[in-house]
Amino acid sequence: MSDKPRTPIGKIVAASLIGTTIEWYDFFLYGSAAALVFPALFFPQSDPLTGTLLAFLTYAVGFVARPLGALVFGHYGDRLGRKKLLVISLLLMGGATFLIGCLPTHAAIGAAAPLLLTALRLVQGFALGGEWGGAVLIVSEHGDTARRGFWASWPQAGAPGGNLLATAVLAVLAAVQSDEAFQTWGWRVPFLLSGVLVLLGLWIRLSISESPIFQQAVANAKPSQSMPIVEVFRYHWRDVITAIGARFAENVSYYVLTAFVLVYATTEAGLTKPVVLNAVLIGSAVHFFSIPLWGALSDKLGRRPVYLLGAAGVGLWSFAFFPLIDTRNFAAVTLAVTVGLILHGAMYGPQAAFFSELFATRMRYSGVSIGAQLASIVAGGLAPLIAVALLGAYNSSFPVMLYVAGAAVLTMITVFVSRETRGRDLATLGAAEDSTTR
C-alpha cells in the first residue's frame, strides 16, 4: 500500500469533475460538429439528410469502441489502479480531439478525410470507454457510505459540464463569425482548444492519491485470482444486465435531447444554429447543478426510486419535447431541453453510486465499465442515427417520441426488478458474498 497521504474528498471530486468535463467536452464537441458542419465538410457529395446520417454514423463508431476501452481499461484499472488509467484515458481523448482539429477535409484529400475522421473517433470512444468507470470509482471509493450518492454524482456532472463548454464555444464562434468563416476554419478552434484543457486536467489528476479501498483489495488479493472480467461474468452477470438496462433510457434520452435536437430544430423547425445552441447551453447549465441534487436525494430515498422517477419522466416528456420545439419560440425550446435534462439527471445523478455498489472491489472497474459501455453501443451511439432515420422515413417526430418512451419502459422494468444498493460497504462487498445471495 502506498505511503502517500489520502487526498481529501473535495480534491478527489474536483480532479474527477475537471477530468470528466474535459473528456466529455471532447466527445460532445464531435456530436455537435457532426450535426452542424461535418456533413458538408466530410460528406459533401451526399444530400443534406444523407450527409447528416453519415456524419452521425461516424459519431456512432465512437460508441462501438467504448466497450473495448471498458475491457482494456477495466482490466488494468483493477490490476494497476484507478489513477494511472485515468491519466492515460485523458491523454488519448485529448490527443484525438486535437488531431481532429488539424484534419484536412474532403475537398483537400477526398475519401481519406472521412476515414481519418472515423479513426480518430474510434480513439475517442476507446478512451471514454475507460474514463467513465475510473472517474466515478475513484470518488465512490474515497467517499463515505452515507453521502456516496452525492459525492459520486459530481463526476457525472462532467457530462453536462463538457456539453456546456463545447456548446458555449460553438455558440460564441457561431455568433461572432459568418457561416462561411465557421464552415471554413472556425469549427477547428474548439477541437484545438482541447490540447490546453488536457494539460490542465493532467496537472490535477497527477496530484491525487489512489483509491484506499483499491489499495486494500490489492494487499489482500490472492495471486491465483482470475482476470477481473472473468470474475465479473462469473459472479456479477446479473449486475451487468442491470447496468445495461438502467443505462438504456438515460443514454437514448440524453443524445436525443442534446445531439439530435440540433438536427431537428435547424432542419425541421427552421430555427437558426445560435438559437438552438443557446437553448442547449441553458439546459446544460441547469442539468449540471441538478445532477448532484438528485445524487443527494438518492442518499435519502434510495437509488431505485430516484432512478425510476427519471426514467418515467423522460418517457413522458418526450411527447411534449418535440411540440415545444415546433413552436419555434426560444423560451419554449429552452423549456423543452431544460426539463428533459433535469429529468435525465434523476437517472444520471444516482447512477455512479448505484453501479459502484453492484460490484466487488477487485472487479469493480471492469464491471462498472463493461455494464455501462455495452449499453452505449445500442443506446447512446445509435440514438441520433435512429432518430434521424425515423424522422426521414416518417417525416414526423412522433416515431422518435415512441422510441424514447420505449427506452424508458425498458429501463423502468430493469430498475424495478433490481435490488436497492444504498448503504452497501464497498470495502467488504465481495463476489463470493454476493454469489450466495443470488
Short mmCIF file of C-alpha atoms in Angstrom, two decimals, residues 11-21 86 131 134-136 138-139 154-155 158 204-205 208:
data_model
loop_
_atom_site.label_atom_id
_atom_site.label_comp_id
_atom_site.label_asym_id
_atom_site.label_seq_id
_atom_site.Cartn_x
_atom_site.Cartn_y
_atom_site.Cartn_z
CA LYS A 11 -9.91 17.42 -4.16
CA ILE A 12 -10.77 13.94 -5.45
CA VAL A 13 -14.16 15.22 -6.60
CA ALA A 14 -12.56 18.26 -8.26
CA ALA A 15 -10.00 16.10 -10.09
CA SER A 16 -12.67 13.72 -11.37
CA LEU A 17 -15.08 16.50 -12.31
CA ILE A 18 -12.50 18.52 -14.24
CA GLY A 19 -11.17 15.44 -15.98
CA THR A 20 -14.60 14.14 -16.99
CA THR A 21 -15.66 17.63 -18.10
CA LEU A 86 -7.47 7.93 -15.73
CA GLU A 131 -12.65 7.07 -18.45
CA GLY A 134 -12.41 5.08 -13.27
CA ALA A 135 -13.69 8.60 -12.63
CA VAL A 136 -16.79 7.53 -10.72
CA ILE A 138 -12.13 6.85 -7.51
CA VAL A 139 -14.73 9.18 -5.95
CA TRP A 154 -20.13 15.09 -9.28
CA PRO A 155 -18.08 13.24 -11.93
CA GLY A 158 -18.83 16.41 -16.03
CA ILE A 204 -4.86 17.99 -11.40
CA ARG A 205 -5.19 14.22 -11.83
CA ILE A 208 -4.39 12.91 -6.23
#
